[in-house]
Structure formats: structure tokens, C-alpha cells
PDB file of C-alpha atoms in Angstrom:
ATOM      1  CA  MET A   1     136.267  73.663 152.099  1.00 76.00           C
ATOM      2  CA  PRO A   2     138.906  75.864 150.459  1.00 93.00           C
ATOM      3  CA  TYR A   3     138.082  79.415 149.409  1.00 97.00           C
ATOM      4  CA  SER A   4     138.089  80.278 145.720  1.00 97.00           C
ATOM      5  CA  MET A   5     138.357  83.578 143.925  1.00 97.00           C
ATOM      6  CA  LYS A   6     135.035  85.220 143.190  1.00 96.00           C
ATOM      7  CA  LEU A   7     134.586  86.291 139.590  1.00 96.00           C
ATOM      8  CA  LEU A   8     135.715  89.855 139.037  1.00 96.00           C
ATOM      9  CA  GLY A   9     132.728  92.055 139.963  1.00 91.00           C
ATOM     10  CA  CYS A  10     133.481  94.764 137.418  1.00 94.00           C
ATOM     11  CA  ASP A  11     134.495  94.981 133.769  1.00 95.00           C
ATOM     12  CA  PRO A  12     138.186  95.992 133.973  1.00 95.00           C
ATOM     13  CA  ALA A  13     138.092  97.449 130.456  1.00 95.00           C
ATOM     14  CA  ARG A  14     135.292  99.863 131.401  1.00 94.00           C
ATOM     15  CA  ILE A  15     136.550 101.546 134.577  1.00 95.00           C
ATOM     16  CA  LYS A  16     137.056 105.123 133.446  1.00 94.00           C
ATOM     17  CA  GLY A  17     140.427 106.475 134.531  1.00 95.00           C
ATOM     18  CA  MET A  18     141.851 103.108 135.638  1.00 97.00           C
ATOM     19  CA  SER A  19     143.676 100.830 133.260  1.00 97.00           C
ATOM     20  CA  GLU A  20     142.620  97.265 132.616  1.00 97.00           C
ATOM     21  CA  ARG A  21     146.184  96.298 133.570  1.00 97.00           C
ATOM     22  CA  LEU A  22     145.797  97.913 137.010  1.00 97.00           C
ATOM     23  CA  ILE A  23     142.453  96.232 137.740  1.00 97.00           C
ATOM     24  CA  ILE A  24     143.597  92.783 136.544  1.00 97.00           C
ATOM     25  CA  SER A  25     146.894  92.999 138.456  1.00 97.00           C
ATOM     26  CA  HIS A  26     145.076  94.085 141.613  1.00 97.00           C
ATOM     27  CA  TYR A  27     142.514  91.282 141.207  1.00 98.00           C
ATOM     28  CA  GLU A  28     144.955  88.477 140.381  1.00 97.00           C
ATOM     29  CA  ASN A  29     147.898  89.392 142.589  1.00 96.00           C
ATOM     30  CA  ASN A  30     146.433  91.086 145.650  1.00 96.00           C
ATOM     31  CA  TYR A  31     142.944  89.637 145.895  1.00 97.00           C
ATOM     32  CA  GLY A  32     144.091  86.268 144.530  1.00 98.00           C
ATOM     33  CA  GLY A  33     147.058  86.324 146.888  1.00 97.00           C
ATOM     34  CA  ALA A  34     144.754  86.865 149.871  1.00 97.00           C
ATOM     35  CA  VAL A  35     142.600  83.886 148.840  1.00 98.00           C
ATOM     36  CA  LYS A  36     145.645  81.642 148.400  1.00 98.00           C
ATOM     37  CA  ARG A  37     147.144  82.801 151.702  1.00 98.00           C
ATOM     38  CA  LEU A  38     143.848  82.174 153.511  1.00 98.00           C
ATOM     39  CA  ASN A  39     143.702  78.612 152.183  1.00 98.00           C
ATOM     40  CA  LEU A  40     147.290  77.920 153.278  1.00 98.00           C
ATOM     41  CA  ILE A  41     146.609  79.331 156.751  1.00 98.00           C
ATOM     42  CA  ASP A  42     143.448  77.246 157.065  1.00 97.00           C
ATOM     43  CA  GLU A  43     145.434  74.124 156.088  1.00 97.00           C
ATOM     44  CA  ARG A  44     147.955  74.869 158.856  1.00 97.00           C
ATOM     45  CA  LEU A  45     145.170  75.462 161.374  1.00 97.00           C
ATOM     46  CA  ALA A  46     143.494  72.167 160.418  1.00 96.00           C
ATOM     47  CA  GLU A  47     146.753  70.313 161.137  1.00 96.00           C
ATOM     48  CA  LEU A  48     147.384  72.109 164.431  1.00 96.00           C
ATOM     49  CA  ASP A  49     147.224  70.227 167.718  1.00 96.00           C
ATOM     50  CA  TYR A  50     145.735  73.036 169.789  1.00 96.00           C
ATOM     51  CA  ALA A  51     146.370  71.241 173.081  1.00 96.00           C
ATOM     52  CA  GLN A  52     150.113  71.124 172.366  1.00 96.00           C
ATOM     53  CA  ALA A  53     150.640  74.254 170.226  1.00 96.00           C
ATOM     54  CA  ALA A  54     152.398  77.281 171.662  1.00 96.00           C
ATOM     55  CA  GLY A  55     150.158  80.286 172.273  1.00 96.00           C
ATOM     56  CA  PHE A  56     152.199  82.527 169.981  1.00 96.00           C
ATOM     57  CA  LEU A  57     151.702  80.056 167.122  1.00 96.00           C
ATOM     58  CA  ILE A  58     147.939  79.915 167.618  1.00 96.00           C
ATOM     59  CA  ASN A  59     147.723  83.710 167.980  1.00 96.00           C
ATOM     60  CA  GLY A  60     149.877  84.315 164.918  1.00 96.00           C
ATOM     61  CA  LEU A  61     147.934  81.952 162.676  1.00 97.00           C
ATOM     62  CA  LYS A  62     144.558  83.263 163.854  1.00 96.00           C
ATOM     63  CA  ARG A  63     145.699  86.886 163.352  1.00 94.00           C
ATOM     64  CA  GLU A  64     146.926  86.107 159.839  1.00 95.00           C
ATOM     65  CA  GLN A  65     143.689  84.221 159.108  1.00 96.00           C
ATOM     66  CA  LEU A  66     141.678  87.325 160.030  1.00 94.00           C
ATOM     67  CA  ILE A  67     143.877  89.590 157.904  1.00 94.00           C
ATOM     68  CA  ALA A  68     143.651  87.289 154.865  1.00 96.00           C
ATOM     69  CA  MET A  69     139.906  86.702 155.254  1.00 95.00           C
ATOM     70  CA  ASN A  70     139.105  90.399 155.558  1.00 95.00           C
ATOM     71  CA  SER A  71     141.441  91.228 152.693  1.00 96.00           C
ATOM     72  CA  MET A  72     139.510  88.743 150.547  1.00 96.00           C
ATOM     73  CA  ILE A  73     136.112  90.148 151.609  1.00 96.00           C
ATOM     74  CA  LEU A  74     137.073  93.829 151.295  1.00 96.00           C
ATOM     75  CA  HIS A  75     138.638  93.277 147.871  1.00 97.00           C
ATOM     76  CA  GLU A  76     135.419  91.612 146.692  1.00 97.00           C
ATOM     77  CA  LEU A  77     133.439  94.640 147.903  1.00 97.00           C
ATOM     78  CA  PHE A  78     135.945  97.008 146.254  1.00 97.00           C
ATOM     79  CA  PHE A  79     135.669  95.326 142.848  1.00 97.00           C
ATOM     80  CA  ASP A  80     131.878  94.940 143.095  1.00 97.00           C
ATOM     81  CA  GLY A  81     131.668  98.686 143.752  1.00 96.00           C
ATOM     82  CA  LEU A  82     133.446  99.720 140.540  1.00 97.00           C
ATOM     83  CA  GLY A  83     131.618 100.459 137.302  1.00 94.00           C
ATOM     84  CA  ASP A  84     130.174 103.316 135.344  1.00 86.00           C
ATOM     85  CA  HIS A  85     129.686 106.682 137.003  1.00 86.00           C
ATOM     86  CA  SER A  86     126.427 106.802 138.912  1.00 91.00           C
ATOM     87  CA  GLU A  87     124.768 108.412 141.908  1.00 93.00           C
ATOM     88  CA  PRO A  88     123.392 106.903 145.126  1.00 95.00           C
ATOM     89  CA  GLY A  89     119.818 105.674 144.836  1.00 94.00           C
ATOM     90  CA  PRO A  90     116.978 107.215 146.849  1.00 95.00           C
ATOM     91  CA  ALA A  91     117.269 105.055 149.999  1.00 95.00           C
ATOM     92  CA  LEU A  92     121.032 105.486 150.267  1.00 96.00           C
ATOM     93  CA  ARG A  93     120.903 109.178 149.334  1.00 97.00           C
ATOM     94  CA  GLU A  94     118.373 109.791 152.109  1.00 97.00           C
ATOM     95  CA  ALA A  95     120.468 107.849 154.650  1.00 97.00           C
ATOM     96  CA  LEU A  96     123.682 109.682 153.696  1.00 98.00           C
ATOM     97  CA  ALA A  97     121.920 113.050 154.090  1.00 98.00           C
ATOM     98  CA  ARG A  98     120.427 111.972 157.425  1.00 98.00           C
ATOM     99  CA  ASP A  99     123.679 110.582 158.873  1.00 98.00           C
ATOM    100  CA  PHE A 100     126.175 113.112 157.493  1.00 98.00           C
ATOM    101  CA  GLY A 101     124.095 116.251 156.998  1.00 97.00           C
ATOM    102  CA  SER A 102     124.209 115.945 153.202  1.00 97.00           C
ATOM    103  CA  VAL A 103     125.517 113.649 150.484  1.00 97.00           C
ATOM    104  CA  GLU A 104     128.139 116.289 149.706  1.00 97.00           C
ATOM    105  CA  ARG A 105     129.350 116.320 153.320  1.00 98.00           C
ATOM    106  CA  TRP A 106     129.587 112.517 153.303  1.00 98.00           C
ATOM    107  CA  ARG A 107     131.544 112.638 150.053  1.00 97.00           C
ATOM    108  CA  SER A 108     133.872 115.344 151.357  1.00 98.00           C
ATOM    109  CA  GLU A 109     134.693 113.279 154.460  1.00 98.00           C
ATOM    110  CA  PHE A 110     135.128 110.001 152.528  1.00 98.00           C
ATOM    111  CA  VAL A 111     137.402 111.637 149.923  1.00 98.00           C
ATOM    112  CA  ALA A 112     139.464 113.436 152.583  1.00 97.00           C
ATOM    113  CA  MET A 113     139.968 110.176 154.464  1.00 97.00           C
ATOM    114  CA  GLY A 114     141.181 108.475 151.280  1.00 96.00           C
ATOM    115  CA  LYS A 115     143.550 111.280 150.431  1.00 97.00           C
ATOM    116  CA  ALA A 116     144.879 111.304 154.002  1.00 95.00           C
ATOM    117  CA  LEU A 117     145.858 107.642 153.533  1.00 93.00           C
ATOM    118  CA  GLY A 118     147.851 108.437 150.361  1.00 90.00           C
ATOM    119  CA  GLY A 119     151.361 107.103 150.748  1.00 82.00           C
ATOM    120  CA  GLY A 120     150.192 104.925 153.615  1.00 82.00           C
ATOM    121  CA  SER A 121     148.076 101.811 153.767  1.00 87.00           C
ATOM    122  CA  GLY A 122     144.517 100.982 154.622  1.00 93.00           C
ATOM    123  CA  TRP A 123     140.898 101.157 153.593  1.00 95.00           C
ATOM    124  CA  VAL A 124     138.194 103.775 153.719  1.00 96.00           C
ATOM    125  CA  LEU A 125     134.844 102.090 154.302  1.00 97.00           C
ATOM    126  CA  LEU A 126     131.278 103.312 154.264  1.00 97.00           C
ATOM    127  CA  SER A 127     129.708 100.978 156.805  1.00 97.00           C
ATOM    128  CA  TRP A 128     126.272 100.387 158.281  1.00 96.00           C
ATOM    129  CA  SER A 129     126.209 100.287 162.080  1.00 95.00           C
ATOM    130  CA  PRO A 130     123.181  98.239 163.187  1.00 94.00           C
ATOM    131  CA  ARG A 131     123.888  99.244 166.789  1.00 94.00           C
ATOM    132  CA  ASP A 132     123.432 102.944 166.041  1.00 95.00           C
ATOM    133  CA  ARG A 133     121.206 102.452 162.957  1.00 95.00           C
ATOM    134  CA  LYS A 134     123.335 104.773 160.878  1.00 96.00           C
ATOM    135  CA  LEU A 135     126.032 104.926 158.218  1.00 97.00           C
ATOM    136  CA  VAL A 136     129.594 105.774 159.226  1.00 97.00           C
ATOM    137  CA  ASN A 137     132.827 106.367 157.366  1.00 97.00           C
ATOM    138  CA  GLN A 138     135.616 104.397 158.918  1.00 95.00           C
ATOM    139  CA  TRP A 139     139.326 103.878 158.533  1.00 93.00           C
ATOM    140  CA  ALA A 140     140.582 100.294 158.472  1.00 90.00           C
ATOM    141  CA  SER A 141     144.181  99.138 158.640  1.00 83.00           C
ATOM    142  CA  ASP A 142     145.617  95.635 158.154  1.00 76.00           C
ATOM    143  CA  HIS A 143     142.308  94.640 156.544  1.00 72.00           C
ATOM    144  CA  CYS A 144     140.883  94.049 159.994  1.00 75.00           C
ATOM    145  CA  HIS A 145     140.315  97.210 162.018  1.00 76.00           C
ATOM    146  CA  THR A 146     136.664  97.448 161.146  1.00 80.00           C
ATOM    147  CA  LEU A 147     133.656  98.678 163.077  1.00 82.00           C
ATOM    148  CA  ALA A 148     132.490  95.975 165.494  1.00 84.00           C
ATOM    149  CA  GLY A 149     129.146  94.697 164.248  1.00 85.00           C
ATOM    150  CA  GLY A 150     129.306  97.004 161.234  1.00 90.00           C
ATOM    151  CA  THR A 151     128.932  95.926 157.624  1.00 93.00           C
ATOM    152  CA  PRO A 152     130.844  97.773 154.888  1.00 95.00           C
ATOM    153  CA  ILE A 153     128.817  98.675 151.799  1.00 96.00           C
ATOM    154  CA  LEU A 154     131.508 100.633 149.918  1.00 97.00           C
ATOM    155  CA  ALA A 155     135.264 100.070 150.074  1.00 96.00           C
ATOM    156  CA  LEU A 156     138.099 102.270 148.840  1.00 96.00           C
ATOM    157  CA  ASP A 157     141.389 100.361 148.822  1.00 96.00           C
ATOM    158  CA  MET A 158     144.220 102.756 149.694  1.00 95.00           C
ATOM    159  CA  TYR A 159     147.039 100.242 149.727  1.00 93.00           C
ATOM    160  CA  GLU A 160     149.610 101.322 147.148  1.00 93.00           C
ATOM    161  CA  HIS A 161     149.002  98.232 144.995  1.00 92.00           C
ATOM    162  CA  SER A 162     145.522  99.555 144.172  1.00 94.00           C
ATOM    163  CA  TYR A 163     146.769 102.657 142.356  1.00 95.00           C
ATOM    164  CA  HIS A 164     150.548 102.758 141.839  1.00 94.00           C
ATOM    165  CA  LEU A 165     150.621 101.248 138.315  1.00 94.00           C
ATOM    166  CA  ASP A 166     148.399 104.037 136.951  1.00 95.00           C
ATOM    167  CA  PHE A 167     148.860 106.908 139.386  1.00 95.00           C
ATOM    168  CA  GLY A 168     152.333 106.486 140.869  1.00 92.00           C
ATOM    169  CA  ALA A 169     152.510 108.597 144.013  1.00 93.00           C
ATOM    170  CA  LYS A 170     149.403 110.610 143.024  1.00 94.00           C
ATOM    171  CA  ALA A 171     147.046 108.890 145.441  1.00 94.00           C
ATOM    172  CA  ALA A 172     144.710 111.910 145.504  1.00 95.00           C
ATOM    173  CA  SER A 173     144.071 111.540 141.761  1.00 96.00           C
ATOM    174  CA  TYR A 174     143.254 107.868 142.307  1.00 96.00           C
ATOM    175  CA  VAL A 175     140.713 108.773 145.018  1.00 96.00           C
ATOM    176  CA  ASP A 176     139.025 111.271 142.666  1.00 96.00           C
ATOM    177  CA  THR A 177     138.961 108.664 139.893  1.00 96.00           C
ATOM    178  CA  PHE A 178     137.514 106.042 142.236  1.00 96.00           C
ATOM    179  CA  MET A 179     134.701 108.399 143.253  1.00 96.00           C
ATOM    180  CA  GLU A 180     133.774 108.826 139.590  1.00 96.00           C
ATOM    181  CA  ALA A 181     133.705 105.043 139.091  1.00 96.00           C
ATOM    182  CA  VAL A 182     131.526 104.033 142.051  1.00 96.00           C
ATOM    183  CA  ARG A 183     128.756 101.670 140.990  1.00 94.00           C
ATOM    184  CA  TRP A 184     126.209 102.900 143.506  1.00 95.00           C
ATOM    185  CA  ASN A 185     123.587 100.260 142.815  1.00 93.00           C
ATOM    186  CA  ASN A 186     125.871  97.712 144.509  1.00 93.00           C
ATOM    187  CA  ALA A 187     126.110  99.806 147.710  1.00 94.00           C
ATOM    188  CA  GLU A 188     122.373 100.564 147.513  1.00 94.00           C
ATOM    189  CA  GLN A 189     121.467  96.868 147.275  1.00 92.00           C
ATOM    190  CA  LEU A 190     123.672  96.003 150.270  1.00 92.00           C
ATOM    191  CA  PHE A 191     122.231  98.893 152.280  1.00 93.00           C
ATOM    192  CA  VAL A 192     118.609  97.968 151.524  1.00 91.00           C
ATOM    193  CA  ARG A 193     119.261  94.301 152.286  1.00 91.00           C
ATOM    194  CA  MET A 194     120.637  95.199 155.733  1.00 87.00           C
ATOM    195  CA  THR A 195     118.156  97.875 156.702  1.00 87.00           C
ATOM    196  CA  GLY A 196     115.000  96.854 154.874  1.00 76.00           C
ATOM    197  CA  ASP A 197     114.666 100.487 153.644  1.00 64.00           C
TER     198      ASP A 197
END
């Protein structure tokens, strides 16, 4: 069954500090492109005779499938996490304080990671590690270097396409704007669903 684009999880006209043009372009071109690419890769894989196919062909298609699939999933999380300025709810606030020392320390680390990726490419993810029963900030490149077994609950897209139309080379300003537009109830719901807290 082919993948289809999920409805945009935020109102692009209401993201303070980011233009509607930026959000729509990001959604249609980058997220939509990942969905289209994933469907094309899956079509190729369905036609593949694995017994006869060269290893490099199988490896290449499976690598690209992972990149496209994770790009699709992380973009959905990114858009679902945008909205009006808010604060983490009680369960998430308590977990951030427990796992990072304070909400402010978590925020400082998350923001610094985003700013460090400015001019580069990748994601900054707040992820739940069921193995260690804690939240971790993690860097992810190529849409696929994610914590094994972990589940992201907040995603900051640091690929240039996510900010260049509005911010140019000022990636740090984009990170600050993103932090003011986090819709925390989305992250809170994902966290509670995973942990039962």
C-alpha cells in the first residue's frame, strides 16, 4: 500500500516567526518529496528479484528506503510539534528535570545542539529511551542515525530547507523561533503514551 502525505499537523498561518510560505514549501517539497521518493523506492523493491539482484543494488535501495521513511516520519513529528507558544506539561516537565537536571538545562542543550548544526544538516531530537527509561537529546543525520530502540517526541529539523526562506544563513535565529513555537501538548501526549506517566 503506497504511503500518502499526512495532513499538515500545524496551522502554517499561525506559527509565530515563521512565514506561511516557509511552512508550506517545507511541507509540500521536502516532506512531500520524501513520501513520493519512498513510494518509488518501494515500487522498485517490489519488482526486485532478490535472488538475482546484486548486493550493492539491494543495499542501496534499502538504505534509501530507510532515509526516505525516516524523513517522512521525522517531518510529521516536526510539523505536529509546531503551534502556539506553550510549556511542557507536568509529566514531561518532571521527566526533563529528572533526566537533565532541570528544564532549563535540557533547553540549553537542545538549543545548543540545533545552533551547532547551523550551516550543516541534520535533526535534533528529544527521544525516549525505553532501555534506560529516560529522555535524551540526540543528533541525527541523514534522517536515520537515531537512538536504537528510542522514540522521538520532539524534532527540530536543521536541514537548510527548514529555515533558509525566512532566516537565510541565520540558523540560530530559526532555532530560537522554533523553541518559541513548540506545541508541547503533542510531545507530552507522545511521552505519556510511551511511558504511562
